[in-house]
CSV table of C-alpha atoms in Angstrom, one decimal:
chain,number,residue,atom,x,y,z
N,28,MET,CA,107.7,-95.1,204.6
N,29,TYR,CA,108.0,-95.7,208.3
N,30,PHE,CA,105.8,-98.8,208.4
N,31,PRO,CA,106.8,-102.2,207.1
N,32,THR,CA,104.9,-103.8,204.3
N,33,GLU,CA,103.4,-107.3,204.9
N,34,GLU,CA,106.4,-108.8,203.1
N,35,GLU,CA,108.8,-106.8,205.1
N,36,ARG,CA,107.0,-107.8,208.3
N,37,LYS,CA,107.3,-111.5,207.5
N,38,ASP,CA,110.9,-111.1,206.6
N,39,LEU,CA,111.6,-109.3,209.9
N,40,THR,CA,109.7,-111.9,211.9
N,41,ARG,CA,111.4,-114.9,210.3
N,42,GLY,CA,114.8,-113.3,209.6
N,43,LEU,CA,116.2,-110.2,211.2
N,44,LEU,CA,114.4,-110.2,214.5
N,45,PRO,CA,115.5,-113.8,215.5
N,46,LYS,CA,119.1,-112.9,214.3
N,47,SER,CA,119.0,-109.7,216.4
N,48,ARG,CA,118.0,-111.7,219.5
N,49,GLU,CA,120.8,-114.2,219.0
N,50,MET,CA,123.4,-111.6,218.0
N,51,ILE,CA,126.1,-111.1,220.6
N,52,VAL,CA,127.5,-107.5,220.8
N,53,ALA,CA,130.7,-106.9,222.6
N,54,GLU,CA,130.0,-105.1,225.9
N,55,GLU,CA,132.6,-102.4,225.1
N,56,LEU,CA,130.7,-101.6,221.9
N,57,ARG,CA,127.4,-100.9,223.6
N,58,GLY,CA,126.5,-97.3,224.1
N,59,TRP,CA,126.3,-97.6,227.9
N,60,SER,CA,130.1,-98.3,227.9
N,61,TRP,CA,130.7,-94.7,226.9
N,62,ASN,CA,133.1,-94.0,229.8
N,63,THR,CA,135.7,-96.6,228.7
N,64,PRO,CA,137.6,-97.2,225.5
N,65,PRO,CA,136.9,-97.5,222.7
N,66,LEU,CA,133.7,-95.5,223.1
N,67,GLU,CA,135.2,-92.9,225.4
N,68,PRO,CA,135.8,-89.8,223.3
N,69,ILE,CA,139.5,-89.1,222.9
N,70,TYR,CA,139.1,-85.4,222.1
N,71,ASP,CA,137.1,-82.7,223.9
N,72,ILE,CA,135.0,-81.6,221.0
N,73,LYS,CA,131.5,-82.4,219.9
N,74,LEU,CA,130.5,-83.5,216.4
N,75,ALA,CA,127.1,-83.6,214.8
N,76,LEU,CA,126.2,-87.2,214.0
N,77,TYR,CA,125.9,-86.5,210.3
N,78,GLU,CA,129.5,-85.1,210.4
N,79,VAL,CA,130.7,-88.5,211.6
N,80,ALA,CA,128.5,-90.6,209.4
N,81,ASN,CA,128.8,-88.7,206.1
N,82,TYR,CA,131.4,-89.8,203.6
N,83,TYR,CA,130.1,-88.2,200.4
N,84,CYS,CA,133.6,-86.7,200.3
N,85,PRO,CA,135.9,-89.8,200.7
N,86,THR,CA,138.5,-87.8,202.6
N,87,ALA,CA,136.0,-85.8,204.6
N,88,ARG,CA,137.6,-82.6,203.4
N,89,ASP,CA,134.1,-81.0,203.4
N,90,LEU,CA,134.1,-81.3,207.2
N,91,TYR,CA,137.7,-79.9,207.3
N,92,MET,CA,136.5,-76.9,205.3
N,93,LYS,CA,133.6,-76.3,207.6
N,94,ARG,CA,135.0,-77.0,211.1
N,95,VAL,CA,138.7,-76.0,210.6
N,96,MET,CA,138.6,-73.4,207.8
N,97,GLY,CA,135.3,-72.0,209.1
N,98,ILE,CA,133.6,-71.9,205.7
N,99,ASN,CA,129.8,-72.2,205.7
N,100,ALA,CA,128.8,-73.2,202.2
N,101,ASN,CA,125.3,-72.8,200.9
N,102,PRO,CA,123.2,-76.0,200.8
N,103,ASN,CA,122.7,-77.4,197.3
N,104,PRO,CA,119.2,-78.1,195.8
N,105,ALA,CA,119.4,-81.8,196.8
N,106,MET,CA,120.1,-80.9,200.4
N,107,LEU,CA,117.2,-78.4,200.4
N,108,PHE,CA,114.9,-81.0,198.9
N,109,GLY,CA,115.9,-83.4,201.6
N,110,ARG,CA,115.4,-80.9,204.3
N,111,ALA,CA,111.9,-80.0,203.2
N,112,LEU,CA,110.8,-83.6,202.7
N,113,HIS,CA,112.2,-84.6,206.2
N,114,ASP,CA,110.3,-81.8,207.8
N,115,LEU,CA,107.2,-82.8,205.9
N,116,LEU,CA,107.2,-86.4,207.1
N,117,ALA,CA,107.8,-85.3,210.7
N,118,LYS,CA,104.9,-82.9,210.5
N,119,LEU,CA,102.6,-85.4,208.9
N,120,ILE,CA,103.2,-88.0,211.5
N,121,THR,CA,102.7,-85.5,214.3
N,122,GLU,CA,99.6,-84.0,212.8
N,123,ALA,CA,98.0,-87.4,212.2
N,124,LYS,CA,98.6,-88.3,215.9
N,125,ARG,CA,97.2,-84.9,216.9
N,126,ALA,CA,94.1,-85.4,214.8
N,127,ILE,CA,93.3,-88.8,216.4
N,128,TYR,CA,93.8,-87.4,219.9
N,129,VAL,CA,91.6,-84.4,219.2
N,130,GLU,CA,88.8,-86.1,217.4
N,131,GLY,CA,88.9,-89.4,219.3
N,132,VAL,CA,88.5,-93.0,218.2
N,133,SER,CA,85.0,-92.6,216.7
N,134,ARG,CA,86.1,-89.9,214.3
N,135,ALA,CA,89.7,-90.9,213.7
N,136,SER,CA,89.2,-92.1,210.2
N,137,GLU,CA,87.2,-89.0,209.2
N,138,ALA,CA,89.9,-86.7,210.7
N,139,LEU,CA,92.6,-88.4,208.7
N,140,GLU,CA,90.6,-88.2,205.5
N,141,GLN,CA,90.4,-84.4,206.1
N,142,MET,CA,94.2,-84.3,205.8
N,143,ARG,CA,94.2,-85.3,202.2
N,144,ARG,CA,95.3,-81.8,201.0
N,145,PRO,CA,99.1,-81.8,201.3
N,146,ASP,CA,100.7,-79.3,203.7
N,147,TYR,CA,103.3,-77.3,201.8
N,148,SER,CA,104.6,-75.3,204.7
N,149,SER,CA,107.9,-77.3,204.8
N,150,LEU,CA,108.8,-75.4,201.6
N,151,ASP,CA,108.8,-72.0,203.4
N,152,ASN,CA,112.4,-72.3,204.7
N,153,VAL,CA,113.9,-73.5,201.4
N,154,SER,CA,111.8,-71.9,198.6
N,155,LYS,CA,113.8,-68.7,198.4
N,156,HIS,CA,116.9,-70.7,197.5
N,157,LEU,CA,115.3,-72.6,194.6
N,158,THR,CA,114.4,-71.7,191.1
N,159,GLN,CA,110.8,-71.8,190.0
N,160,GLU,CA,111.3,-75.0,188.2
N,161,GLU,CA,113.0,-76.6,191.2
N,162,LEU,CA,110.2,-75.4,193.5
N,163,GLU,CA,107.5,-76.9,191.2
N,164,GLU,CA,109.4,-80.2,191.3
N,165,LEU,CA,109.7,-80.1,195.0
N,166,LYS,CA,106.0,-79.4,195.4
N,167,ASN,CA,105.2,-82.5,193.3
N,168,ARG,CA,107.4,-84.5,195.5
N,169,VAL,CA,105.8,-83.2,198.7
N,170,ALA,CA,102.4,-84.2,197.3
N,171,ALA,CA,103.6,-87.7,196.4
N,172,VAL,CA,105.3,-88.2,199.8
N,173,TRP,CA,102.2,-86.8,201.7
N,174,ARG,CA,99.8,-89.1,199.8
N,175,HIS,CA,101.9,-92.2,200.2
N,176,GLN,CA,102.5,-91.8,204.0
N,177,LEU,CA,98.9,-90.6,204.8
N,178,ASN,CA,97.5,-93.6,202.9
N,179,ALA,CA,99.7,-95.9,205.0
N,180,ILE,CA,98.6,-94.2,208.2
N,181,ILE,CA,94.9,-94.5,207.3
N,182,THR,CA,95.4,-98.2,206.5
N,183,GLN,CA,97.1,-98.8,209.8
N,184,VAL,CA,94.3,-97.0,211.7
N,185,ASP,CA,91.5,-98.8,209.9
N,186,SER,CA,93.2,-102.1,210.6
N,187,ALA,CA,93.6,-101.4,214.3
N,188,LEU,CA,89.9,-100.2,214.5
N,189,ALA,CA,88.7,-103.4,212.8
N,190,LYS,CA,90.6,-105.6,215.2
N,191,GLN,CA,90.0,-103.8,218.5
N,192,PRO,CA,86.4,-102.9,219.2
N,193,ARG,CA,87.1,-101.4,222.6
N,194,ILE,CA,90.3,-99.6,221.8
N,195,GLY,CA,91.1,-96.3,223.5
N,196,VAL,CA,92.6,-93.2,221.8
N,197,ASP,CA,96.1,-93.6,223.2
N,198,SER,CA,96.2,-97.3,222.3
N,199,LEU,CA,95.0,-96.5,218.8
N,200,VAL,CA,97.8,-94.0,218.2
N,201,SER,CA,100.3,-96.4,219.7
N,202,LEU,CA,99.2,-99.4,217.6
N,203,ALA,CA,98.5,-97.6,214.3
N,204,ILE,CA,101.4,-95.1,214.3
N,205,PRO,CA,104.1,-96.8,216.4
N,206,VAL,CA,106.9,-94.4,215.6
N,207,SER,CA,108.4,-91.4,217.3
N,208,VAL,CA,109.7,-88.8,214.9
N,209,GLU,CA,112.5,-86.3,215.5
N,210,GLN,CA,113.3,-87.8,218.9
N,211,ASN,CA,115.9,-85.6,220.5
N,212,LEU,CA,118.9,-87.3,222.0
N,213,ASP,CA,121.9,-86.0,223.9
N,214,GLY,CA,125.0,-87.5,222.3
N,215,SER,CA,127.5,-85.9,224.7
N,216,PHE,CA,128.6,-89.1,226.3
N,217,LEU,CA,130.0,-90.2,222.9
N,218,GLY,CA,131.5,-86.9,221.9
N,219,LEU,CA,128.5,-86.1,219.7
N,220,SER,CA,126.2,-83.1,219.7
N,221,SER,CA,123.8,-82.7,222.7
N,222,HIS,CA,121.0,-82.0,220.2
N,223,LEU,CA,120.8,-85.1,218.0
N,224,SER,CA,117.5,-85.9,216.4
N,225,THR,CA,116.5,-89.3,214.9
N,226,ASP,CA,114.3,-89.3,211.8
N,227,ALA,CA,112.2,-92.0,213.4
N,228,TYR,CA,112.2,-94.7,216.1
N,229,ARG,CA,109.9,-97.7,215.8
N,230,PHE,CA,108.8,-99.1,219.2
N,231,TYR,CA,108.0,-102.7,218.6
N,232,GLU,CA,111.3,-103.7,217.0
N,233,THR,CA,113.4,-101.1,218.9
N,234,ALA,CA,114.6,-100.0,215.5
N,235,ILE,CA,116.2,-96.8,214.4
N,236,LEU,CA,115.0,-95.5,211.0
N,237,ASP,CA,116.7,-93.0,208.8
N,238,ILE,CA,115.3,-91.7,205.5
N,239,LYS,CA,117.4,-90.8,202.5
N,240,PHE,CA,116.2,-89.0,199.4
N,241,GLY,CA,119.2,-90.0,197.3
N,242,GLU,CA,121.3,-92.9,196.0
N,243,PRO,CA,122.2,-95.7,198.5
N,244,LYS,CA,125.6,-95.5,200.0
N,245,ASP,CA,127.3,-98.1,202.2
N,246,PHE,CA,128.1,-95.4,204.8
N,247,HIS,CA,124.5,-94.6,205.3
N,248,ARG,CA,124.3,-97.4,207.9
N,249,LEU,CA,126.7,-95.4,210.1
N,250,THR,CA,123.8,-93.0,210.8
N,251,THR,CA,121.6,-95.7,212.4
N,252,ALA,CA,124.6,-97.1,214.3
N,253,GLY,CA,125.4,-93.7,215.7
N,254,TYR,CA,121.8,-93.1,216.9
N,255,ALA,CA,121.7,-96.6,218.4
N,256,LEU,CA,124.9,-96.0,220.3
N,257,ALA,CA,123.6,-92.6,221.5
N,258,MET,CA,120.3,-94.1,222.6
N,259,GLU,CA,122.0,-97.0,224.4
N,260,SER,CA,124.2,-94.4,226.2
N,261,LEU,CA,121.2,-92.6,227.5
N,262,TYR,CA,118.7,-95.4,228.2
N,263,GLU,CA,120.9,-98.5,228.7
N,264,TYR,CA,118.8,-100.9,226.7
N,265,PRO,CA,120.1,-102.6,223.5
N,266,ILE,CA,119.3,-101.3,220.0
N,267,ASN,CA,120.2,-104.0,217.5
N,268,ILE,CA,118.2,-103.1,214.3
N,269,GLY,CA,118.5,-100.2,211.9
N,270,CYS,CA,116.7,-99.4,208.7
N,271,VAL,CA,117.7,-96.9,206.0
N,272,VAL,CA,114.6,-95.9,204.0
N,273,TYR,CA,115.4,-94.9,200.5
N,274,ALA,CA,112.9,-92.7,198.7
N,275,ARG,CA,113.4,-91.8,195.0
N,276,PHE,CA,111.2,-90.3,192.3
N,277,GLU,CA,110.9,-91.7,188.9
N,278,ASN,CA,108.5,-90.5,186.2
N,279,GLY,CA,106.5,-88.7,188.8
N,280,ARG,CA,106.2,-91.8,191.0
N,281,LEU,CA,107.6,-92.3,194.5
N,282,LEU,CA,109.6,-95.5,194.9
N,283,VAL,CA,110.6,-96.7,198.3
N,284,ASP,CA,113.2,-99.3,199.3
N,285,LYS,CA,114.3,-100.3,202.8
N,286,ASP,CA,117.7,-101.5,204.0
N,287,TYR,CA,117.0,-103.4,207.2
N,288,HIS,CA,120.3,-104.3,208.9
N,289,LEU,CA,121.8,-105.5,212.2
N,290,ILE,CA,123.8,-102.9,214.2
N,291,ASP,CA,126.5,-105.4,214.9
N,292,ASP,CA,130.1,-105.1,216.2
N,293,GLU,CA,131.5,-104.4,212.8
N,294,LEU,CA,129.2,-101.5,212.2
N,295,ARG,CA,129.7,-100.1,215.7
N,296,GLN,CA,133.4,-100.3,215.3
N,297,TRP,CA,133.2,-98.5,212.0
N,298,PHE,CA,131.3,-95.6,213.5
N,299,ILE,CA,133.7,-95.2,216.4
N,300,GLU,CA,136.7,-95.3,214.1
N,301,ALA,CA,135.0,-92.6,211.9
N,302,ARG,CA,134.3,-90.5,215.0
N,303,ASP,CA,137.9,-90.7,216.2
N,304,GLU,CA,139.3,-90.0,212.8
N,305,LYS,CA,137.2,-86.9,212.3
N,306,MET,CA,137.7,-85.7,215.8
N,307,ARG,CA,141.4,-85.9,215.3
N,308,MET,CA,141.2,-84.1,212.0
N,309,VAL,CA,139.3,-81.2,213.5
N,310,SER,CA,141.1,-81.0,216.8
N,311,GLU,CA,144.6,-81.2,215.4
N,312,GLU,CA,143.6,-79.3,212.2
N,313,ILE,CA,144.9,-81.9,209.9
N,314,ASP,CA,144.1,-81.3,206.2
N,315,PRO,CA,143.0,-84.6,204.7
N,316,GLY,CA,143.5,-83.4,201.2
N,317,MET,CA,141.1,-83.5,198.3
N,318,PRO,CA,139.8,-86.8,197.2
N,319,ASP,CA,140.6,-88.3,193.8
N,320,GLU,CA,137.1,-87.6,192.7
N,321,CYS,CA,134.6,-85.0,194.1
N,322,TYR,CA,130.9,-85.7,194.3
N,323,GLY,CA,128.9,-83.4,192.0
N,324,ASP,CA,126.6,-81.9,194.6
N,325,CYS,CA,129.4,-81.0,197.1
N,326,PRO,CA,128.6,-77.5,198.5
N,327,TYR,CA,132.3,-76.9,199.1
N,328,ILE,CA,133.5,-77.6,195.6
N,329,GLY,CA,134.1,-74.0,194.8
N,330,HIS,CA,136.1,-73.4,198.0
N,331,CYS,CA,137.9,-76.7,198.3
N,332,SER,CA,139.9,-76.5,195.1
N,333,ARG,CA,141.2,-73.0,195.7
């Protein structure tokens, strides 16, 4: 999921990467300009990045219910599924790297082959909230995601080993698994939480990756934009590429699509406007009202309509 296919790599090389190098981003919309408008926060509160980026509720009244009304709704099954699968991917990437470091280059492939049995520990924190049928479905999805991502890692490792006869263990990990998962970021400069965590960051394209286990939405790109701005505010180098990875399950199969995109002025401006709008709503306790149509999985649906 976190590695490009050959077709995607060609498309990136011939398409998005050259465009990202040529793209001009307004200086005031780079994260390192956090201390001047429009990036400078206008309210003294901190929002989680997902609170800014989510627009499943078109009026964002779910955020109003949580932050102003103080209602903590129970997560729905889709949210629990997503949480477990995110945790699974982070653990798999980490454990694969650990196995290579522990076993060394000569036994790297064998160590990865020994990871074939899926790790179901990511279910521990969600299983008590699921029915037996939901839990079985989630276990099947865990097995599918584990198999898919582990196969990709093994292919990457075998390819690196075949090309580099004198490769060291650290280089092998860097070449074969060039992603950092759950990288913690302090978003305070932008009025965001000081405990942000990206799904993944891929080194060689300086690309932010975010995985979604649901239907594509146009606002999903706000998440990569927010992380890019936060990373720029901390490290002061440009992040121009984002990728939303969509994973869905159909007839027992895992299907993966990727939305590579430029984090351009328009997307950055959209994120900043969303941040300001939601900061104002929370800080001034402005009820945005119910939307014309609620989404079916909204955890606040029983509270919001009262």
